[in-house]
Short mmCIF file of C-alpha atoms in Angstrom, two decimals:
data_model
loop_
_atom_site.label_atom_id
_atom_site.label_comp_id
_atom_site.label_asym_id
_atom_site.label_seq_id
_atom_site.Cartn_x
_atom_site.Cartn_y
_atom_site.Cartn_z
CA MET C 1 0.00 0.00 0.00
CA ILE C 2 1.42 3.38 -0.91
CA ASP C 3 1.75 5.38 2.27
CA PHE C 4 1.23 9.11 1.74
CA ASP C 5 -1.51 11.65 2.29
CA PRO C 6 -3.11 12.51 -1.07
CA SER C 7 -4.60 15.72 0.32
CA SER C 8 -1.13 17.27 0.31
CA PHE C 9 -1.06 17.27 -3.49
CA GLY C 10 -2.73 19.56 -5.95
CA LEU C 11 -4.16 22.38 -3.88
CA ALA C 12 -1.79 25.11 -2.78
CA HIS C 13 -1.13 24.63 0.89
CA THR C 14 -0.24 27.73 2.84
CA TYR C 15 -1.00 26.25 6.27
CA GLN C 16 2.18 26.08 8.29
CA LYS C 17 2.29 23.20 10.72
CA GLU C 18 2.85 24.63 14.16
CA ASP C 19 5.19 22.99 16.64
CA LYS C 20 2.40 22.12 19.03
CA ASP C 21 0.80 19.90 16.37
CA GLU C 22 3.76 17.59 16.57
CA ILE C 23 4.09 17.33 20.33
CA ASN C 24 0.68 15.90 21.04
CA THR C 25 0.54 13.64 18.03
CA LEU C 26 -0.33 10.03 18.70
CA ALA C 27 -0.17 7.34 16.04
CA LEU C 28 -3.88 6.97 15.49
CA PRO C 29 -5.20 3.97 13.63
CA SER C 30 -7.34 4.94 10.71
CA ALA C 31 -10.32 2.92 11.95
CA PRO C 32 -12.95 4.72 14.05
CA GLN C 33 -11.13 5.71 17.20
CA VAL C 34 -12.85 3.95 20.11
CA ILE C 35 -10.95 3.04 23.24
CA TYR C 36 -12.26 -0.03 25.00
CA LYS C 37 -11.03 -1.16 28.36
CA THR C 38 -11.42 -4.80 29.22
CA LEU C 39 -12.40 -5.73 32.76
CA ASN C 40 -9.35 -7.87 33.38
CA GLY C 41 -6.71 -6.30 31.22
CA PRO C 42 -5.00 -3.11 30.15
CA THR C 43 -6.67 -0.44 28.07
CA GLN C 44 -6.91 -1.62 24.52
CA VAL C 45 -7.58 0.45 21.46
CA ASN C 46 -10.27 -0.85 19.10
CA GLY C 47 -10.78 -4.10 20.95
CA GLY C 48 -7.14 -4.94 21.33
CA ASN C 49 -4.54 -6.52 19.12
CA LYS C 50 -6.56 -9.55 18.13
CA LEU C 51 -9.36 -7.64 16.44
CA ASN C 52 -7.14 -5.21 14.58
CA ASN C 53 -4.63 -7.73 13.40
CA PHE C 54 -6.22 -8.36 10.08
CA LYS C 55 -4.12 -10.09 7.51
CA HIS C 56 -1.59 -7.60 6.11
CA GLY C 57 1.89 -8.02 4.77
CA THR C 58 2.25 -9.32 1.29
CA THR C 59 3.90 -8.97 -2.09
CA THR C 60 1.84 -8.82 -5.24
CA LEU C 61 2.93 -7.60 -8.62
CA GLY C 62 1.58 -7.17 -12.11
CA PHE C 63 2.99 -5.88 -15.37
CA VAL C 64 1.85 -5.40 -18.94
CA PHE C 65 3.93 -6.83 -21.77
CA LYS C 66 3.42 -7.69 -25.41
CA GLU C 67 1.63 -10.99 -24.71
CA GLY C 68 -0.80 -9.51 -22.18
CA ILE C 69 -0.52 -9.07 -18.43
CA LEU C 70 1.34 -11.15 -15.89
CA LEU C 71 0.28 -11.28 -12.24
CA ALA C 72 2.45 -12.91 -9.58
CA VAL C 73 1.67 -13.07 -5.88
CA ASP C 74 3.00 -14.66 -2.70
CA SER C 75 0.73 -16.56 -0.31
CA ARG C 76 1.52 -15.52 3.24
CA ALA C 77 -1.05 -14.08 5.65
CA SER C 78 0.20 -12.75 8.96
CA MET C 79 -1.81 -11.62 11.94
CA GLY C 80 0.62 -9.50 13.88
CA SER C 81 3.69 -11.70 14.14
CA PHE C 82 1.79 -14.97 13.82
CA LEU C 83 1.48 -16.59 10.40
CA SER C 84 -2.12 -17.49 10.05
CA SER C 85 -1.64 -19.11 6.67
CA GLU C 86 1.00 -19.90 4.08
CA GLN C 87 -1.48 -20.95 1.41
CA VAL C 88 -3.67 -17.91 0.89
CA ARG C 89 -5.03 -17.24 -2.57
CA LYS C 90 -4.20 -13.61 -3.22
CA VAL C 91 -5.37 -13.56 -6.80
CA ILE C 92 -9.13 -13.43 -6.79
CA GLU C 93 -10.85 -14.73 -9.91
CA ILE C 94 -13.55 -12.15 -10.40
CA ASN C 95 -14.80 -13.70 -13.64
CA GLU C 96 -13.33 -15.31 -16.77
CA TYR C 97 -11.86 -12.06 -18.02
CA LEU C 98 -11.02 -10.13 -14.83
CA LEU C 99 -8.58 -10.86 -12.03
CA GLY C 100 -8.00 -8.93 -8.80
CA THR C 101 -5.05 -9.15 -6.43
CA MET C 102 -5.31 -8.89 -2.69
CA ALA C 103 -3.14 -6.75 -0.44
CA GLY C 104 -3.96 -5.18 2.89
CA GLY C 105 -7.03 -6.50 4.65
CA ALA C 106 -7.89 -9.94 3.32
CA ALA C 107 -11.57 -9.76 4.23
CA ASP C 108 -11.97 -6.32 2.64
CA CYS C 109 -10.40 -7.49 -0.60
CA GLN C 110 -12.33 -10.75 -0.69
CA TYR C 111 -15.65 -9.08 0.02
CA TRP C 112 -15.39 -6.07 -2.31
CA LEU C 113 -13.91 -8.03 -5.21
CA ALA C 114 -16.78 -10.53 -4.87
CA TYR C 115 -19.16 -7.55 -4.84
CA LEU C 116 -17.49 -6.31 -8.03
CA ALA C 117 -17.92 -9.76 -9.60
CA ASN C 118 -21.61 -9.63 -8.79
CA HIS C 119 -21.89 -6.17 -10.34
CA CYS C 120 -20.04 -7.26 -13.49
CA ARG C 121 -22.37 -10.21 -13.96
CA THR C 122 -25.46 -8.10 -13.43
CA TYR C 123 -24.21 -5.57 -15.98
CA GLU C 124 -23.50 -8.33 -18.48
CA LEU C 125 -27.00 -9.74 -18.14
CA LYS C 126 -28.71 -6.35 -18.34
CA ASN C 127 -26.67 -4.88 -21.16
CA GLY C 128 -25.63 -7.88 -23.19
CA SER C 129 -21.96 -6.95 -23.19
CA LYS C 130 -19.11 -7.36 -20.76
CA LEU C 131 -17.99 -4.55 -18.50
CA SER C 132 -14.68 -3.00 -19.52
CA VAL C 133 -11.70 -3.14 -17.18
CA ALA C 134 -11.71 0.65 -16.90
CA ALA C 135 -15.36 0.66 -15.85
CA ALA C 136 -14.97 -2.20 -13.41
CA SER C 137 -12.02 -0.53 -11.70
CA LYS C 138 -13.89 2.78 -11.67
CA PHE C 139 -16.84 1.11 -9.96
CA LEU C 140 -14.59 -0.27 -7.25
CA GLN C 141 -12.92 3.11 -6.81
CA GLY C 142 -16.32 4.70 -6.26
CA ILE C 143 -17.12 2.26 -3.48
CA LEU C 144 -13.80 2.82 -1.75
CA ILE C 145 -14.12 6.60 -1.87
CA GLY C 146 -17.43 6.17 -0.09
CA TYR C 147 -15.70 4.25 2.69
CA ARG C 148 -12.77 6.61 2.90
CA ASN C 149 -11.42 7.18 6.44
CA SER C 150 -13.51 4.34 7.78
CA GLY C 151 -10.58 1.97 8.18
CA LEU C 152 -10.81 -0.27 5.14
CA SER C 153 -7.43 -1.47 3.99
CA MET C 154 -7.07 -2.52 0.37
CA GLY C 155 -4.27 -2.15 -2.14
CA CYS C 156 -5.47 -4.21 -5.03
CA MET C 157 -4.77 -4.46 -8.70
CA ILE C 158 -7.53 -5.07 -11.22
CA ALA C 159 -6.26 -6.70 -14.38
CA GLY C 160 -8.34 -7.93 -17.25
CA THR C 161 -9.08 -8.09 -20.88
CA ASP C 162 -11.80 -6.38 -22.87
CA THR C 163 -12.46 -5.29 -26.46
CA THR C 164 -9.71 -2.65 -26.27
CA GLY C 165 -7.00 -5.01 -25.03
CA GLN C 166 -5.46 -5.96 -21.67
CA HIS C 167 -5.34 -3.33 -18.94
CA LEU C 168 -3.90 -3.08 -15.45
CA TYR C 169 -5.23 -0.74 -12.76
CA TYR C 170 -4.12 -0.14 -9.18
CA ILE C 171 -6.91 0.65 -6.70
CA ASP C 172 -6.33 1.86 -3.18
CA ASN C 173 -8.50 2.26 -0.07
CA ASP C 174 -7.90 6.04 -0.25
CA GLY C 175 -9.78 6.08 -3.53
CA MET C 176 -6.76 6.18 -5.80
CA ARG C 177 -7.07 4.57 -9.20
CA LEU C 178 -4.04 4.43 -11.46
CA LYS C 179 -3.61 2.88 -14.85
CA GLY C 180 -0.11 1.62 -15.44
CA ASP C 181 2.32 -0.88 -16.90
CA ILE C 182 4.11 -2.07 -13.77
CA PHE C 183 2.75 -2.25 -10.24
CA SER C 184 3.84 -3.96 -7.09
CA VAL C 185 1.87 -3.75 -3.85
CA GLY C 186 2.58 -4.76 -0.30
CA SER C 187 5.31 -4.80 2.29
CA GLY C 188 7.63 -6.61 -0.11
CA SER C 189 6.86 -4.37 -3.07
CA THR C 190 10.10 -2.44 -2.81
CA TYR C 191 12.13 -5.59 -3.31
CA ALA C 192 9.93 -6.72 -6.17
CA TYR C 193 10.24 -3.32 -7.89
CA GLY C 194 14.02 -3.61 -7.74
CA VAL C 195 13.99 -6.84 -9.68
CA LEU C 196 11.15 -5.82 -12.00
CA ASP C 197 12.58 -2.46 -13.00
CA ASN C 198 15.90 -4.09 -13.69
CA HIS C 199 14.74 -6.65 -16.23
CA TYR C 200 11.38 -5.45 -17.52
CA ARG C 201 10.97 -5.02 -21.28
CA TYR C 202 7.66 -4.73 -23.10
CA GLU C 203 8.87 -7.16 -25.81
CA MET C 204 9.41 -10.07 -23.40
CA SER C 205 8.09 -13.48 -24.32
CA LEU C 206 5.64 -15.26 -22.04
CA ASN C 207 8.34 -17.51 -20.59
CA GLU C 208 10.62 -14.59 -19.85
CA ALA C 209 7.77 -12.71 -18.20
CA VAL C 210 6.82 -15.69 -16.00
CA GLU C 211 10.46 -16.10 -15.01
CA LEU C 212 10.68 -12.39 -14.13
CA GLY C 213 7.49 -12.49 -12.07
CA ILE C 214 8.65 -15.54 -10.14
CA ARG C 215 12.07 -14.06 -9.48
CA ALA C 216 10.66 -10.76 -8.28
CA ILE C 217 8.31 -12.47 -5.83
CA TYR C 218 11.07 -14.79 -4.65
CA HIS C 219 13.38 -11.88 -3.90
CA ALA C 220 10.62 -10.08 -2.03
CA THR C 221 9.83 -13.16 0.07
CA HIS C 222 13.53 -13.66 0.74
CA ARG C 223 13.99 -10.25 2.33
CA ASP C 224 10.52 -9.35 3.63
CA THR C 225 9.41 -11.23 6.73
CA ALA C 226 5.76 -10.66 5.97
CA SER C 227 5.92 -12.30 2.54
CA GLY C 228 6.49 -15.94 1.80
CA GLY C 229 4.84 -19.25 1.17
CA VAL C 230 4.35 -20.09 -2.49
CA VAL C 231 4.36 -18.10 -5.72
CA ARG C 232 1.22 -18.11 -7.83
CA VAL C 233 1.35 -16.80 -11.40
CA TYR C 234 -1.52 -15.83 -13.69
CA HIS C 235 -1.41 -14.69 -17.30
CA ILE C 236 -4.08 -12.50 -18.87
CA HIS C 237 -4.43 -12.58 -22.63
CA GLN C 238 -7.09 -11.67 -25.15
CA ASN C 239 -9.10 -14.84 -24.46
CA GLY C 240 -9.25 -14.37 -20.71
CA TRP C 241 -6.82 -15.58 -18.09
CA THR C 242 -4.72 -18.72 -17.45
CA LYS C 243 -3.26 -19.92 -14.20
CA VAL C 244 0.38 -20.51 -15.12
CA HIS C 245 1.61 -21.68 -11.70
CA ASP C 246 -0.61 -22.67 -8.81
CA GLY C 247 2.04 -22.69 -6.10
CA ILE C 248 5.82 -22.92 -6.31
CA ASP C 249 7.41 -23.07 -2.88
CA VAL C 250 9.83 -20.15 -2.45
CA VAL C 251 12.18 -22.35 -0.44
CA ASP C 252 12.58 -24.63 -3.46
CA LEU C 253 13.17 -21.55 -5.62
CA HIS C 254 15.86 -20.39 -3.24
CA TYR C 255 17.91 -23.54 -3.70
CA GLN C 256 17.21 -23.60 -7.43
CA PHE C 257 18.51 -20.05 -7.90
CA ALA C 258 21.46 -20.72 -5.63
CA GLN C 259 22.41 -23.70 -7.77
CA GLN C 260 22.18 -21.56 -10.90
CA LYS C 261 24.65 -19.17 -9.34
CA GLY C 262 26.99 -22.03 -8.56
CA LEU C 263 26.54 -21.82 -4.78
CA VAL C 264 26.88 -25.22 -3.20
CA GLY C 265 25.86 -24.35 0.35
CA ASP C 266 29.04 -25.36 2.12
CA GLY C 267 29.11 -22.06 4.00
CA ASP C 268 32.17 -20.81 2.19
CA GLU C 269 30.46 -18.79 -0.53
CA ALA C 270 32.96 -15.94 -0.43
CA LYS C 271 35.72 -18.48 -0.91
CA GLN C 272 37.80 -16.77 1.72
CA ARG C 273 41.06 -18.44 2.47
CA LEU C 274 41.31 -18.40 6.24
CA PHE C 275 44.44 -20.47 6.59
CA MET N 1 26.98 24.67 12.78
CA TYR N 2 23.94 26.88 13.18
CA ILE N 3 20.79 25.04 14.21
CA PRO N 4 17.60 27.12 14.40
CA MET N 5 16.19 27.38 17.90
CA ASN N 6 12.81 25.82 17.13
CA GLU N 7 14.55 22.93 15.42
CA MET N 8 16.63 22.32 18.51
CA LEU N 9 13.69 22.65 20.85
CA LYS N 10 11.83 19.93 18.96
CA HIS N 11 14.34 17.41 20.24
CA PHE N 12 13.92 18.51 23.83
CA LYS N 13 10.19 18.95 23.95
CA GLN N 14 9.39 15.35 23.24
CA ASP N 15 11.72 13.95 25.89
CA VAL N 16 10.42 15.93 28.84
CA PRO N 17 7.05 14.68 30.06
CA THR N 18 5.28 17.99 30.39
CA MET N 19 1.59 18.14 31.21
CA ALA N 20 0.88 18.66 27.51
CA ASN N 21 2.44 15.29 26.71
CA ILE N 22 0.40 13.22 29.12
CA THR N 23 -2.80 12.01 27.54
CA HIS N 24 -5.39 10.46 29.78
CA LYS N 25 -7.06 7.32 28.53
CA SER N 26 -10.36 7.38 30.32
CA GLU N 27 -11.71 4.12 31.69
CA GLN N 28 -14.47 2.92 29.49
CA TRP N 29 -16.62 -0.17 29.30
CA SER N 30 -15.64 -2.58 26.52
CA PRO N 31 -18.10 -4.80 24.71
CA TYR N 32 -15.35 -7.34 24.04
CA HIS N 33 -14.21 -10.17 26.31
CA ASP N 34 -11.93 -12.96 25.31
CA ASN N 35 -13.34 -16.23 26.62
CA SER N 36 -10.45 -18.04 24.94
CA GLY N 37 -9.94 -21.76 24.54
CA THR N 38 -8.68 -23.67 21.54
CA VAL N 39 -10.46 -25.29 18.63
CA LEU N 40 -9.07 -27.30 15.76
CA ALA N 41 -10.36 -29.22 12.80
CA VAL N 42 -8.78 -31.71 10.38
CA GLY N 43 -10.26 -32.90 7.11
CA ILE N 44 -9.45 -36.24 5.51
CA PRO N 45 -11.04 -38.11 2.62
CA GLY N 46 -14.40 -39.29 3.89
CA ALA N 47 -14.47 -37.51 7.24
CA VAL N 48 -13.75 -34.35 9.14
CA ILE N 49 -12.72 -34.25 12.79
CA VAL N 50 -13.50 -31.16 14.85
CA ALA N 51 -12.28 -30.70 18.39
CA GLY N 52 -12.57 -27.97 20.97
CA ASP N 53 -11.79 -27.70 24.64
CA THR N 54 -14.66 -26.96 26.98
CA ARG N 55 -13.17 -24.35 29.29
CA LEU N 56 -14.77 -20.92 29.35
CA SER N 57 -12.54 -18.31 30.94
CA ASN N 58 -12.69 -14.60 31.62
CA GLY N 59 -9.23 -13.29 32.37
CA TYR N 60 -7.94 -15.43 35.23
CA ASN N 61 -11.36 -16.82 36.16
CA ILE N 62 -12.91 -20.02 34.90
CA MET N 63 -16.59 -19.43 34.22
CA SER N 64 -17.41 -22.95 33.11
CA ARG N 65 -15.72 -26.30 32.66
CA ASP N 66 -18.17 -27.71 30.14
CA ALA N 67 -19.11 -25.04 27.66
CA THR N 68 -19.16 -26.34 24.11
CA LYS N 69 -17.35 -24.46 21.35
CA LEU N 70 -18.74 -26.64 18.60
CA SER N 71 -22.04 -26.27 16.82
CA GLN N 72 -23.37 -28.61 14.19
CA LEU N 73 -25.10 -26.48 11.57
CA THR N 74 -26.05 -29.08 8.96
CA ASP N 75 -25.61 -32.84 8.68
CA LYS N 76 -22.33 -32.19 6.96
CA CYS N 77 -20.76 -29.21 8.65
CA VAL N 78 -19.78 -27.98 12.07
CA LEU N 79 -18.85 -24.51 13.28
CA ALA N 80 -16.03 -24.30 15.82
CA THR N 81 -15.39 -20.91 17.40
CA ALA N 82 -12.85 -19.44 19.75
CA GLY N 83 -13.03 -15.90 21.08
CA GLN N 84 -15.98 -14.25 22.71
CA TYR N 85 -18.65 -16.70 23.79
CA ALA N 86 -21.51 -14.23 23.50
CA ASP N 87 -20.62 -13.51 19.89
CA PHE N 88 -20.36 -17.25 19.23
CA ILE N 89 -23.89 -17.72 20.53
CA ALA N 90 -25.22 -14.81 18.45
CA LEU N 91 -23.46 -16.04 15.32
CA ARG N 92 -24.64 -19.61 15.88
CA LYS N 93 -28.22 -18.44 16.34
CA PHE N 94 -28.11 -16.42 13.11
CA LEU N 95 -26.62 -19.31 11.13
CA GLN N 96 -29.02 -21.90 12.52
CA GLN N 97 -32.03 -19.76 11.71
CA ARG N 98 -30.81 -18.78 8.25
CA LEU N 99 -29.93 -22.37 7.36
CA GLN N 100 -33.30 -23.61 8.57
CA LEU N 101 -34.91 -21.06 6.26
CA TYR N 102 -32.65 -22.25 3.42
CA GLU N 103 -33.78 -25.82 4.03
CA PHE N 104 -37.44 -24.84 3.98
CA GLN N 105 -37.09 -22.83 0.80
CA ASN N 106 -34.83 -25.18 -1.14
CA GLU N 107 -35.93 -28.57 0.26
CA VAL N 108 -32.28 -29.54 0.70
CA GLN N 109 -29.65 -28.66 3.27
CA ALA N 110 -27.07 -26.05 2.35
CA SER N 111 -23.72 -27.41 1.15
CA THR N 112 -20.61 -26.68 3.19
CA GLU N 113 -19.37 -24.21 0.59
CA THR N 114 -22.63 -22.28 0.81
CA VAL N 115 -22.45 -22.15 4.60
CA ALA N 116 -18.84 -20.96 4.37
CA HIS N 117 -19.83 -18.09 2.12
CA LEU N 118 -22.83 -17.23 4.31
CA LEU N 119 -20.60 -17.08 7.37
CA SER N 120 -18.13 -14.82 5.59
CA ARG N 121 -20.88 -12.41 4.57
CA GLU N 122 -22.36 -12.33 8.07
CA LEU N 123 -18.96 -11.59 9.61
CA TYR N 124 -18.25 -8.83 7.09
CA SER N 125 -21.66 -7.26 7.68
CA ARG N 126 -20.22 -6.32 11.05
CA ARG N 127 -17.02 -4.91 9.54
CA PHE N 128 -17.00 -1.83 11.78
CA PHE N 129 -18.08 -3.51 15.02
CA PRO N 130 -16.82 -7.05 14.53
CA TYR N 131 -17.92 -10.31 16.04
CA TYR N 132 -15.01 -11.18 18.29
CA THR N 133 -14.96 -14.73 16.97
CA PHE N 134 -12.25 -16.78 15.33
CA ASN N 135 -14.08 -19.44 13.43
CA LEU N 136 -13.40 -22.72 11.75
CA LEU N 137 -16.08 -24.19 9.57
CA ALA N 138 -15.40 -27.89 9.08
CA GLY N 139 -17.41 -30.05 6.77
CA LEU N 140 -17.70 -32.51 3.95
CA ASP N 141 -17.84 -31.20 0.43
CA GLU N 142 -19.90 -32.65 -2.42
CA ASN N 143 -17.48 -35.57 -2.80
CA ASN N 144 -17.57 -36.35 0.94
CA HIS N 145 -14.02 -35.14 1.35
CA GLY N 146 -13.38 -33.31 4.59
CA PHE N 147 -12.26 -29.67 4.46
CA VAL N 148 -11.85 -26.81 6.87
CA TYR N 149 -12.54 -23.14 6.20
CA GLY N 150 -10.56 -20.81 8.47
CA TYR N 151 -11.78 -17.27 9.16
CA ASP N 152 -10.47 -14.12 10.73
CA ALA N 153 -12.72 -11.84 12.78
CA ILE N 154 -14.16 -9.97 9.80
CA GLY N 155 -14.79 -12.83 7.44
CA SER N 156 -11.85 -13.45 5.15
CA TYR N 157 -11.76 -17.19 4.53
CA ASP N 158 -9.73 -19.89 2.89
CA LYS N 159 -10.25 -23.57 2.29
CA MET N 160 -7.65 -25.66 4.09
CA THR N 161 -7.13 -29.26 5.13
CA TYR N 162 -6.65 -28.40 8.79
CA GLY N 163 -6.97 -25.33 10.98
CA VAL N 164 -6.53 -24.17 14.56
CA GLN N 165 -7.96 -21.12 16.29
CA GLY N 166 -7.91 -19.73 19.80
CA SER N 167 -5.49 -19.05 22.60
CA GLY N 168 -3.55 -22.25 21.94
CA GLN N 169 -3.29 -21.60 18.21
CA GLU N 170 0.41 -20.83 18.10
CA LEU N 171 1.23 -23.86 20.23
CA VAL N 172 -0.87 -26.36 18.31
CA VAL N 173 -0.62 -25.31 14.68
CA ALA N 174 3.14 -25.79 14.62
CA VAL N 175 2.67 -29.38 15.80
CA LEU N 176 0.01 -30.03 13.15
CA ASP N 177 2.25 -28.55 10.43
CA ASN N 178 4.88 -31.05 11.43
CA GLN N 179 2.61 -34.08 11.92
CA LEU N 180 0.04 -33.65 9.16
CA LYS N 181 2.15 -32.05 6.45
CA GLY N 182 5.53 -33.45 7.34
CA TYR N 183 7.18 -30.02 7.49
CA ASN N 184 10.71 -30.17 8.83
CA LYS N 185 10.50 -33.92 9.28
CA ILE N 186 13.33 -36.16 8.22
CA ASN N 187 11.16 -39.26 7.88
CA LYS N 188 8.03 -37.87 6.29
CA THR N 189 5.40 -40.30 7.50
CA ILE N 190 2.03 -38.65 7.15
CA PRO N 191 -0.86 -40.24 9.07
CA GLN N 192 -3.54 -41.63 6.84
CA THR N 193 -6.07 -43.30 9.12
CA ARG N 194 -8.64 -41.64 11.29
CA GLU N 195 -7.29 -43.27 14.45
CA GLU N 196 -3.78 -41.90 13.92
CA ILE N 197 -5.13 -38.41 13.37
CA LEU N 198 -7.35 -38.67 16.42
CA ASP N 199 -4.28 -39.60 18.49
CA ILE N 200 -2.43 -36.58 17.18
CA ILE N 201 -5.36 -34.29 17.98
CA LEU N 202 -5.60 -35.57 21.55
CA ASP N 203 -1.87 -35.11 21.98
CA CYS N 204 -2.15 -31.55 20.65
CA PHE N 205 -4.79 -30.69 23.19
CA SER N 206 -2.77 -32.22 26.01
CA CYS N 207 0.19 -30.09 24.93
CA ALA N 208 -1.94 -26.97 24.69
CA ALA N 209 -3.44 -27.63 28.12
CA GLU N 210 0.06 -27.93 29.60
CA ARG N 211 1.27 -24.59 28.33
CA ASP N 212 -1.84 -22.43 27.88
CA ILE N 213 -3.79 -21.37 30.95
CA HIS N 214 -6.99 -20.90 29.01
CA THR N 215 -7.11 -24.42 27.56
CA GLY N 216 -8.08 -27.43 29.62
CA ASP N 217 -10.87 -29.32 31.45
CA ASN N 218 -12.19 -31.51 28.64
CA VAL N 219 -11.83 -31.83 24.89
CA GLU N 220 -14.98 -32.43 22.90
CA ILE N 221 -14.52 -34.14 19.53
CA LEU N 222 -17.03 -34.43 16.71
CA ILE N 223 -16.34 -36.76 13.80
CA ILE N 224 -18.50 -36.04 10.76
CA THR N 225 -18.86 -38.65 8.05
CA SER N 226 -21.51 -39.25 5.45
CA ALA N 227 -22.88 -41.92 7.80
CA GLY N 228 -23.44 -39.46 10.62
CA THR N 229 -21.83 -37.71 13.55
CA GLU N 230 -19.88 -39.28 16.38
CA ARG N 231 -19.16 -37.42 19.61
CA LEU N 232 -16.34 -38.07 22.07
CA ILE N 233 -15.29 -36.33 25.26
CA LYS N 234 -11.84 -36.83 26.73
CA PRO N 235 -10.55 -35.27 29.94
CA LEU N 236 -7.76 -32.72 30.06
CA ARG N 237 -5.90 -31.00 32.89
CA LYS N 238 -8.27 -29.14 35.15
CA ASP N 239 -5.75 -26.77 36.75
#
């Protein structure tokens, strides 16, 4: 999730932040601020850690290339420091021509992407034609703007195919909607961007693109504690989408890549002569 | 080096606890209580085994030694909940009533997948004042293969082969990862029969009861097969 305040853009801001604003600042959660005290425990904000520890922490990525769109995601869900699952499905199959990725609150993403799927189907039945990717992402953006500041947490990508081609949008719980060629979302996105930006070319073949997606996710899971599990890869093309990989364990990838680099795992990778 | 005065003062102001820095958190009643306990469920081909301890606690007090955490919703599925008992009762009541209505209207019981989706929707309907419940929905799918759906408090769910929720979650799930999936095992022998899995589940609860104060008293086990439901109760540590 991109972490900045959109209200600081655009309009000319002449308000000078006074010193006293900073002294009394607490880190407020964005959910409705209610302080509950339990009878037998310390004061807890918003019902305590258990209720607020929705599944966050992830790496998802998507990019457009000449053969369509590639989506690659990890599969780890953490609640605080506990891993609640290593097998989460972070690509949500909205319908046969639209895919959504999940980052942020798992329940929010699951629910609103299912709501979008319902809307797409209703539109298709009423109007006789499929909803475009631009319209579907716009619909979702409208919903999220309505729930702005209420504490929803979603950083999802909508990718799909329609009559004008394959398109990739990034949608945010702040109501941001961006069309783009490369996106990566989540706590491991910085690592994934490093790998993606290094090797991305629009003219890649499908195999090269799949390899790039897998590598980027692997590197993110390697360095980010909140990402891990297995890599799932989807490809969107003019006939819909295909699941390229259902789950490649990142631990297996680690040893595979190490072997490719010629590392044998004897602990002496730097080949330092100590004697 | 010239540092502006207000820049320098910023570093001092935050360290000294002046009256302006102290914020009072007023004592307020909370609608949430954690009645704790542990529940787990394992699905195998042909059956699903759901287990939950029967201790109901409130902080350091034990309110009851035989409060069930399991609720059979249809012939094929069982809801197991850890968290707040009042919310479990409210959720169970809603599901039972809604599923009864489903059965009247459709002349057939809802499938496990349908119940899973219904539960997710109900939990999300309370997105901004959640049910303090950590649920497992265990049941047989259309092919009579046992599966478990694990939920968080606001309804995100995933289909799994086994799941654990509650205060003993961290203790037990690591054991199940090792025993049922063979993670980090040198000799990967994965139990296949129902009896082996039942042994592992009982061991897990004994372990949880040893190290978690909120788990204990008895463990109640429901085994769902296409032939029906079997119920067992085994004792655990009562201290």
